[in-house]
Amino acid sequence: MQRSDNTSTHRIIIHIDFDYFFAQCEEIKRPEIKDKPVVVCIYSGRTKESGVVSTCNYIARKYGVKSGISIKIAKAKLAQVSQAVFLPSDIKHYSEKSDNAMTLIRDFLDNYSLSATSSIVFQPIKCVKFEYIGLDECFVEVTEKADFDFAKAKELANNLKKQIRKETGLTCSMGIAPNKLIAKIASDLQKPDGMTIVEPDEAKNFISKCNVDKIPGIGPKTTAKLLEMGIRTGGELSAFGLFRLIDAFGKKYATYLYKSGQGIDNEPVKSRGSAKQIGRIITLKRDISQTTSEIDGELEYICKSVYKMALDQNVIFRNIGILLILNNLDNITRSKSLKTHSRDFHELYSSVKSILNETLNNYPNIKVRRLGIKLSDLKDNEGQNTMLNFINNNIINTKTK
Ligand code: DCP
Ligand code: CA
Ligand code: CA
């Protein structure tokens, strides 16, 4: 939808969900299993095969394997397939992969409109809201970034998808819509590696055709109850009328159901996650195996960038972490905690440099393609030292220009 003035009030929200997440992480780690059915299992330890399927790739899904079924049943479904791969879940690995991808998404959006030449000048950040939902999904609001224009949002989303794929190896599916409810439903429609766009004037029609079990917050029990009441779709839900829904479900839930049936959802994208940690990842000009003076500039740039984010959010930090993404997409993370919370740029820079040196010394044969820095264990800067922030900001801006 083209926007020609400032009167439009619609939002543009993207729901991003990584495809067959745990199984995809395993495929990236060992590409040789990519063409086989891959089942990630949570073993209970009772017997060799007891436990449930956490998730599986799309090849295994063709045979009827899915999250939640027992490993025994999954094995039976894949009995005729000699190459099926069953793996124990490795949550630490998936969390790291998720962390990288989420940082990348935030980073991409913060810097999206900057041209290549201006990338080392700090620009005022055009507000992008990022809401962390879980290891494999998040919402972002890009209304302003995309100038209220769904075509621009689609272009942004396509670029983001390519970037996520290139830098982490992951495919994801996206839903782009005027609210979280529809964005979430839309992201699930064309999996894997899909993108579904629902513009504001299509929202009502879109939801009216959706089966009620697609609506977040409507589980199997409610679906069954609605079915008994003759309600299968969003359209039938809203046509049933608010008052009769209240009789069946109580006021609060009925109101949610009724509004959902019309595609109405005013829930804001809450900037959740951003307070927990601050981070950025950059692609190095060349893959590195050692710290040489050549990368000092890049190191300083990324340190200044995260430092600026800490200033902007008025937080002080205690934990400083680095993330190395290697040329084979493996990653290494290392961090250190300072004795006390800090807002000292030089402490940040020297810590990063020493952690990086130490890590590269410990892994002499790696080639680092991307470098990330993360500040965590954050605290509000209660000193409210706005004058100091102002000076710091100006020093940083002048030095990097
Ligand atoms: N998960 C789990 N047990 C479940 C459901 C999910 O352990 N019953 C884990 C494994 C999944 C991850 O959570 O990889 C994300 O769940 P999704 O529902 O998003 O499913 P997937 O990402 O696996 O598949 P897709 O999104 O492609 O449908
Ligand atoms: Ca997923
Ligand atoms: Ca998910």
PDB file of C-alpha atoms and ligand atoms in Angstrom, residues 17-21 136 191, ligand 2:
ATOM      1  CA  ASP A  17       9.974 -17.977  12.305  1.00  0.00           C
ATOM      2  CA  PHE A  18      12.937 -20.212  11.526  1.00  0.00           C
ATOM      3  CA  ASP A  19      12.032 -23.385   9.648  1.00  0.00           C
ATOM      4  CA  TYR A  20      12.312 -26.817  11.387  1.00  0.00           C
ATOM      5  CA  PHE A  21      14.643 -24.997  13.719  1.00  0.00           C
ATOM      6  CA  ASP A 136      13.166 -19.493  16.712  1.00  0.00           C
ATOM      7  CA  LYS A 191       6.721 -22.926   4.978  1.00  0.00           C
TER       8      LYS A 191
HETATM    9 CA    CA B   2       9.894 -22.679  13.483  1.00  0.00          CA
END
